[in-house]
């Protein structure tokens, strides 16, 4: 059937209206909310890290270990009710979980009978093992973290200067690194530690008299900066040739601003990975030096010197060796697993 021009115009107008509505539909509130901003680099990295269940569990365990160690005063006050140096020769080698009674002379009430619960037993001098594990963890982790901060500072400065300036500066600084790498590390650490511990000017100073273990991070950091310096040098040499570095130089930025504002933030993922992989080595280094008697000195506890003191009593009280050894083992294991997860999560070549 023939149609009139008016009907054609009506149909054409309807099609045109429908096409325009389909081409530019109005977005609802729900649709606008669904258009999220693209996540940044660290947001994508955290999402990849959360999908790694083993690394996430390792992070939780490490946080619990840190809370236990640095919360040692709370453990002493509310759980064990004893100090790490409190001796009770009447109840030495008490089994884990035992409840003991002791007599205190000279207290406010004269002679007192006090009952203690030793959740992890006592050592050869009757000191509570749980309290000493908590305080020992605080010392061991503090030594590792301070040594890490010192080594990271020296390594970043030397590596950044070497990679950025190149030429004679690079040659001199890298030969210095080669000299430190060619020295047997453990023997040099023992030598430096013994020199510091036998130096009366240091040991009798106000700082080291109250916290003599502060000398140990200086000893460990003296050899721990070489690896990160070489790593930073290579990354800086790769980044400094990028276009945005040339643009910053054209805009008048000086060398220090270029290094610390434009280069180092772009190698931050490498630094984070090195930190997580260096912490286990630093913990083991502190434990080794303390075990050999050149680290944290008694009566201040650390996991290393707790192992050293307990080796004579292994057949009588094996838990004195097993417990600090397990603390070192678990801490090193979870930090290594966490570092592996961070390495995969921060790799920009991986996709979600």
Short mmCIF file of C-alpha atoms in Angstrom, two decimals:
data_model
loop_
_atom_site.label_atom_id
_atom_site.label_comp_id
_atom_site.label_asym_id
_atom_site.label_seq_id
_atom_site.Cartn_x
_atom_site.Cartn_y
_atom_site.Cartn_z
CA UNK A 1 0.00 0.00 0.00
CA UNK A 2 1.28 3.40 -0.88
CA UNK A 3 2.09 5.72 1.93
CA UNK A 4 1.86 9.44 2.00
CA UNK A 5 4.76 11.83 2.38
CA UNK A 6 3.49 12.78 5.82
CA UNK A 7 3.73 9.16 7.02
CA UNK A 8 7.26 8.86 5.57
CA UNK A 9 8.30 11.96 7.42
CA UNK A 10 6.75 10.68 10.62
CA UNK A 11 8.57 7.34 10.33
CA UNK A 12 11.84 9.00 9.37
CA UNK A 13 11.58 11.35 12.32
CA UNK A 14 10.95 8.42 14.65
CA UNK A 15 14.02 6.55 13.37
CA UNK A 16 16.17 9.63 13.65
CA UNK A 17 15.01 10.21 17.18
CA UNK A 18 15.66 6.59 18.17
CA UNK A 19 19.13 6.63 16.58
CA UNK A 20 20.08 9.77 18.44
CA UNK A 21 18.86 8.26 21.70
CA UNK A 22 20.89 5.10 21.07
CA UNK A 23 23.99 7.07 20.10
CA UNK A 24 24.07 9.31 23.17
CA UNK A 25 22.13 7.67 26.01
CA UNK A 26 22.09 9.43 29.36
CA UNK A 27 24.13 7.52 32.01
CA UNK A 28 22.37 6.56 35.19
CA UNK A 29 23.90 7.10 38.60
CA UNK A 30 24.80 3.41 38.87
CA UNK A 31 26.49 3.43 35.48
CA UNK A 32 28.52 6.53 36.36
CA UNK A 33 29.61 4.94 39.62
CA UNK A 34 30.77 1.85 37.74
CA UNK A 35 33.20 3.92 35.68
CA UNK A 36 36.05 3.76 38.18
CA UNK A 37 39.37 5.46 37.83
CA UNK A 38 42.16 3.20 36.66
CA UNK A 39 44.11 1.94 39.74
CA UNK A 40 47.64 3.18 40.20
CA UNK A 41 50.86 1.19 40.29
CA UNK A 42 50.86 0.50 44.03
CA UNK A 43 47.13 -0.31 44.04
CA UNK A 44 47.68 -2.95 41.34
CA UNK A 45 50.72 -4.26 43.24
CA UNK A 46 48.74 -4.60 46.45
CA UNK A 47 45.98 -6.45 44.57
CA UNK A 48 48.52 -8.91 43.16
CA UNK A 49 50.10 -9.32 46.61
CA UNK A 50 46.71 -10.09 48.21
CA UNK A 51 46.14 -12.87 45.69
CA UNK A 52 49.35 -14.55 46.88
CA UNK A 53 47.95 -16.30 49.94
CA UNK A 54 51.32 -17.58 51.15
CA UNK A 55 52.87 -14.11 51.07
CA UNK A 56 49.81 -12.59 52.78
CA UNK A 57 49.93 -15.14 55.61
CA UNK A 58 53.67 -14.50 55.93
CA UNK A 59 52.99 -10.77 56.29
CA UNK A 60 50.45 -11.42 59.05
CA UNK A 61 52.87 -13.72 60.91
CA UNK A 62 55.66 -11.17 60.60
CA UNK A 63 53.44 -8.41 61.99
CA UNK A 64 52.54 -10.67 64.92
CA UNK A 65 56.25 -11.39 65.55
CA UNK A 66 57.03 -7.67 65.54
CA UNK A 67 54.12 -6.93 67.91
CA UNK A 68 55.27 -9.72 70.25
CA UNK A 69 58.87 -8.50 70.25
CA UNK A 70 58.29 -4.77 70.61
CA UNK A 71 55.44 -5.42 73.05
CA UNK A 72 57.85 -7.18 75.42
CA UNK A 73 57.18 -4.73 78.30
CA UNK A 74 53.49 -5.64 78.05
CA UNK A 75 54.36 -9.35 78.03
CA UNK A 76 56.48 -8.83 81.14
CA UNK A 77 53.86 -6.77 82.95
CA UNK A 78 50.60 -8.55 82.13
CA UNK A 79 51.54 -12.15 81.23
CA UNK A 80 54.69 -13.30 82.99
CA UNK A 81 54.92 -10.64 85.74
CA UNK A 82 58.71 -10.97 85.63
CA UNK A 83 61.62 -9.05 84.17
CA UNK A 84 64.00 -10.67 81.72
CA UNK A 85 66.85 -10.48 84.27
CA UNK A 86 64.89 -11.73 87.31
CA UNK A 87 66.60 -14.87 88.62
CA UNK A 88 65.02 -17.66 90.65
CA UNK A 89 67.63 -20.30 91.43
CA UNK A 90 65.07 -22.27 93.42
CA UNK A 91 63.14 -23.02 90.21
CA UNK A 92 65.75 -23.28 87.46
CA UNK A 93 64.95 -25.54 84.49
CA UNK A 94 61.23 -25.42 85.25
CA UNK A 95 59.27 -27.23 82.55
CA UNK A 96 57.11 -25.23 80.11
CA UNK A 97 53.64 -24.61 81.51
CA UNK A 98 54.66 -25.17 85.12
CA UNK A 99 53.51 -23.08 88.07
CA UNK A 100 56.16 -22.47 90.72
CA UNK A 101 56.29 -20.79 94.10
CA UNK A 102 59.24 -18.78 95.30
CA UNK A 103 60.19 -16.86 98.41
CA UNK A 104 61.07 -13.16 98.19
CA UNK A 105 63.07 -11.67 101.04
CA UNK A 106 63.20 -7.98 101.84
CA UNK A 107 59.94 -7.02 100.17
CA UNK A 108 57.43 -4.50 101.55
CA UNK A 109 55.85 -7.26 103.64
CA UNK A 110 59.11 -8.91 104.70
CA UNK A 111 59.14 -12.54 103.52
CA UNK A 112 56.62 -13.23 100.75
CA UNK A 113 55.57 -16.40 98.94
CA UNK A 114 54.90 -15.57 95.27
CA UNK A 115 53.49 -17.89 92.61
CA UNK A 116 54.48 -17.53 88.94
CA UNK A 117 53.26 -19.23 85.79
CA UNK A 118 56.11 -20.05 83.41
CA UNK A 119 54.42 -20.61 80.07
CA UNK A 120 57.67 -21.62 78.32
CA UNK A 121 59.66 -22.68 81.36
CA UNK A 122 62.79 -21.18 82.91
CA UNK A 123 66.49 -21.29 82.04
CA UNK A 124 69.54 -22.33 84.05
CA UNK A 125 69.22 -19.26 86.30
CA UNK A 126 65.47 -19.48 86.76
CA UNK A 127 64.70 -16.62 84.36
CA UNK A 128 61.39 -16.78 82.50
CA UNK A 129 61.96 -17.95 78.92
CA UNK A 130 58.86 -16.26 77.46
CA UNK A 131 59.96 -12.88 78.80
CA UNK A 132 63.48 -13.36 77.49
CA UNK A 133 62.19 -14.43 74.07
CA UNK A 134 60.12 -11.25 73.82
CA UNK A 135 62.96 -8.97 74.91
CA UNK A 136 65.44 -10.94 72.81
CA UNK A 137 63.25 -10.49 69.76
CA UNK A 138 63.09 -6.76 70.38
CA UNK A 139 66.88 -6.53 70.54
CA UNK A 140 67.43 -8.78 67.51
CA UNK A 141 64.89 -6.93 65.36
CA UNK A 142 66.07 -3.51 66.55
CA UNK A 143 69.63 -4.40 65.60
CA UNK A 144 68.47 -5.62 62.18
CA UNK A 145 66.24 -2.60 61.48
CA UNK A 146 68.87 -0.04 62.55
CA UNK A 147 71.57 -1.81 60.54
CA UNK A 148 69.16 -1.92 57.58
CA UNK A 149 68.48 1.83 57.80
CA UNK A 150 72.19 2.67 57.98
CA UNK A 151 73.15 0.31 55.16
CA UNK A 152 70.27 1.55 53.01
CA UNK A 153 71.24 5.19 53.50
CA UNK A 154 74.91 4.65 52.64
CA UNK A 155 74.12 2.29 49.77
CA UNK A 156 71.56 4.59 48.15
CA UNK A 157 73.80 7.66 48.37
CA UNK A 158 76.88 5.90 46.96
CA UNK A 159 74.95 3.96 44.33
CA UNK A 160 73.00 7.02 43.15
CA UNK A 161 76.11 9.18 42.90
CA UNK A 162 78.02 6.47 41.08
CA UNK A 163 75.27 5.77 38.56
CA UNK A 164 74.29 9.39 37.98
CA UNK A 165 77.70 11.01 37.52
CA UNK A 166 79.62 8.09 36.03
CA UNK A 167 83.20 8.58 34.88
CA UNK A 168 85.82 9.03 37.58
CA UNK A 169 83.22 9.16 40.36
CA UNK A 170 81.77 5.83 39.27
CA UNK A 171 85.22 4.23 38.99
CA UNK A 172 86.37 5.37 42.44
CA UNK A 173 83.16 4.44 44.26
CA UNK A 174 82.84 1.05 42.59
CA UNK A 175 86.45 0.19 43.39
CA UNK A 176 85.64 1.03 47.00
CA UNK A 177 82.72 -1.39 46.82
CA UNK A 178 85.00 -4.06 45.33
CA UNK A 179 87.43 -3.61 48.23
CA UNK A 180 84.67 -4.19 50.79
CA UNK A 181 83.32 -7.17 48.85
CA UNK A 182 86.75 -8.82 48.74
CA UNK A 183 87.07 -8.85 52.56
CA UNK A 184 85.77 -11.94 54.41
CA UNK A 185 82.66 -10.51 55.99
CA UNK A 186 82.28 -12.57 59.15
CA UNK A 187 85.93 -12.19 60.18
CA UNK A 188 85.85 -8.43 59.66
CA UNK A 189 82.60 -8.17 61.63
CA UNK A 190 84.18 -10.11 64.51
CA UNK A 191 87.26 -7.86 64.40
CA UNK A 192 85.26 -4.61 64.38
CA UNK A 193 82.88 -5.89 67.07
CA UNK A 194 85.72 -6.93 69.39
CA UNK A 195 87.44 -3.56 68.88
CA UNK A 196 84.25 -1.67 69.76
CA UNK A 197 83.42 -3.87 72.76
CA UNK A 198 86.96 -3.46 74.13
CA UNK A 199 87.06 0.29 73.60
CA UNK A 200 86.51 1.89 77.02
CA UNK A 201 85.70 5.28 75.47
CA UNK A 202 82.66 3.75 73.80
CA UNK A 203 81.58 1.19 76.37
CA UNK A 204 81.79 3.73 79.19
CA UNK A 205 79.95 6.47 77.30
CA UNK A 206 76.44 7.43 78.34
CA UNK A 207 74.86 5.92 75.22
CA UNK A 208 76.61 2.55 75.16
CA UNK A 209 76.57 2.12 78.93
CA UNK A 210 72.77 1.96 78.91
CA UNK A 211 72.40 0.23 75.54
CA UNK A 212 75.65 -1.46 74.60
CA UNK A 213 73.96 -3.39 71.79
CA UNK A 214 73.74 -0.15 69.77
CA UNK A 215 77.32 -0.76 68.62
CA UNK A 216 76.26 -3.94 66.81
CA UNK A 217 74.14 -2.25 64.08
CA UNK A 218 77.13 -0.04 63.23
CA UNK A 219 79.28 -3.15 62.84
CA UNK A 220 76.76 -4.98 60.65
CA UNK A 221 75.95 -1.92 58.51
CA UNK A 222 79.65 -1.37 57.77
CA UNK A 223 79.55 -4.30 55.32
CA UNK A 224 75.87 -4.54 54.38
CA UNK A 225 75.63 -1.50 52.08
CA UNK A 226 77.61 -2.88 49.14
CA UNK A 227 74.83 -4.97 47.59
CA UNK A 228 72.23 -2.20 47.49
CA UNK A 229 74.79 0.31 46.20
CA UNK A 230 75.51 -1.82 43.13
CA UNK A 231 71.82 -2.44 42.57
CA UNK A 232 70.96 1.26 42.81
CA UNK A 233 73.85 2.15 40.51
CA UNK A 234 72.53 -0.09 37.75
CA UNK A 235 68.96 1.19 38.09
CA UNK A 236 70.06 4.84 38.11
CA UNK A 237 72.17 4.34 34.99
CA UNK A 238 69.10 2.90 33.28
CA UNK A 239 66.67 5.61 34.41
CA UNK A 240 68.84 8.71 33.94
CA UNK A 241 68.64 8.45 30.14
CA UNK A 242 64.84 8.68 30.08
CA UNK A 243 63.07 11.63 28.46
CA UNK A 244 61.52 12.98 31.66
CA UNK A 245 65.00 13.30 33.20
CA UNK A 246 66.09 15.43 30.24
CA UNK A 247 62.91 17.50 30.61
CA UNK A 248 63.62 18.09 34.30
CA UNK A 249 67.18 19.17 33.49
CA UNK A 250 65.90 21.60 30.81
CA UNK A 251 63.47 23.09 33.33
CA UNK A 252 66.39 23.95 35.59
CA UNK A 253 66.35 21.17 38.19
CA UNK A 254 69.69 20.64 39.93
CA UNK A 255 71.36 17.26 40.31
CA UNK A 256 70.12 16.53 43.84
CA UNK A 257 66.51 17.29 42.86
CA UNK A 258 66.76 15.07 39.80
CA UNK A 259 68.21 12.20 41.85
CA UNK A 260 65.86 12.35 44.83
CA UNK A 261 62.65 13.61 43.15
CA UNK A 262 62.75 11.98 39.72
CA UNK A 263 65.13 8.99 39.73
CA UNK A 264 64.87 7.34 43.16
CA UNK A 265 61.02 7.23 43.21
CA UNK A 266 61.20 5.25 39.97
CA UNK A 267 63.50 2.63 41.51
CA UNK A 268 61.54 2.42 44.77
CA UNK A 269 60.19 -1.03 43.95
CA UNK A 270 63.75 -2.36 43.68
CA UNK A 271 64.63 -0.86 47.08
CA UNK A 272 61.53 -2.41 48.70
CA UNK A 273 62.38 -5.84 47.33
CA UNK A 274 65.99 -5.54 48.53
CA UNK A 275 64.82 -4.52 52.01
CA UNK A 276 62.57 -7.56 52.41
CA UNK A 277 65.32 -9.88 51.19
CA UNK A 278 68.03 -8.24 53.34
CA UNK A 279 66.19 -8.42 56.68
CA UNK A 280 66.62 -12.22 57.05
CA UNK A 281 70.34 -11.95 56.37
CA UNK A 282 70.73 -9.20 58.95
CA UNK A 283 68.81 -11.20 61.56
CA UNK A 284 71.04 -14.22 60.91
CA UNK A 285 74.17 -12.04 61.06
CA UNK A 286 73.15 -10.66 64.46
CA UNK A 287 72.31 -14.15 65.71
CA UNK A 288 75.66 -15.48 64.47
CA UNK A 289 77.69 -12.73 66.13
CA UNK A 290 75.73 -13.03 69.38
CA UNK A 291 76.08 -16.81 69.30
CA UNK A 292 79.86 -16.45 68.93
CA UNK A 293 79.97 -13.96 71.80
CA UNK A 294 80.81 -10.87 69.72
CA UNK A 295 77.30 -9.46 69.47
CA UNK A 296 74.77 -8.53 72.14
CA UNK A 297 76.41 -9.07 75.50
CA UNK A 298 74.75 -10.67 78.51
CA UNK A 299 72.65 -10.03 80.54
CA UNK A 300 70.82 -8.30 77.67
CA UNK A 301 69.00 -11.12 75.84
CA UNK A 302 68.93 -11.73 72.12
CA UNK A 303 67.93 -14.83 70.23
CA UNK A 304 71.56 -15.46 69.32
CA UNK A 305 73.06 -15.32 72.81
CA UNK A 306 70.10 -17.30 74.16
CA UNK A 307 71.15 -20.09 71.81
CA UNK A 308 74.76 -19.72 72.89
CA UNK A 309 73.88 -19.94 76.59
CA UNK A 310 71.58 -22.93 76.11
CA UNK A 311 73.93 -25.19 74.14
CA UNK A 312 75.43 -26.62 77.35
CA UNK A 313 72.00 -27.68 78.61
CA UNK A 314 70.54 -29.26 75.48
CA UNK A 315 70.27 -32.73 76.98
CA UNK A 316 68.65 -31.42 80.16
CA UNK A 317 66.34 -28.74 78.75
CA UNK A 318 66.05 -28.99 74.97
CA UNK A 319 63.41 -26.27 74.85
CA UNK A 320 66.09 -23.68 75.71
CA UNK A 321 67.65 -24.37 72.31
CA UNK A 322 64.51 -25.13 70.32
CA UNK A 323 62.52 -22.02 71.26
CA UNK A 324 65.00 -19.26 70.25
CA UNK A 325 65.99 -21.34 67.23
CA UNK A 326 62.37 -21.57 66.14
CA UNK A 327 61.90 -17.82 66.60
CA UNK A 328 64.85 -17.14 64.30
CA UNK A 329 63.69 -19.76 61.80
CA UNK A 330 60.08 -18.55 61.63
CA UNK A 331 61.07 -14.88 61.33
CA UNK A 332 63.57 -15.52 58.55
CA UNK A 333 61.15 -17.84 56.72
CA UNK A 334 58.16 -15.48 56.73
CA UNK A 335 60.26 -12.48 55.68
CA UNK A 336 61.72 -14.48 52.77
CA UNK A 337 58.26 -15.60 51.65
CA UNK A 338 56.96 -12.04 52.03
CA UNK A 339 59.90 -10.77 49.96
CA UNK A 340 59.17 -13.25 47.20
CA UNK A 341 55.55 -12.11 47.14
CA UNK A 342 56.56 -8.45 46.99
CA UNK A 343 59.01 -9.18 44.19
CA UNK A 344 56.22 -10.68 42.09
CA UNK A 345 53.68 -8.01 43.05
CA UNK A 346 55.94 -5.05 42.29
CA UNK A 347 57.11 -6.37 38.92
CA UNK A 348 55.53 -3.97 36.39
CA UNK A 349 55.80 -6.57 33.63
CA UNK A 350 53.16 -8.76 35.29
CA UNK A 351 49.48 -8.26 34.60
CA UNK A 352 46.50 -8.80 36.89
#
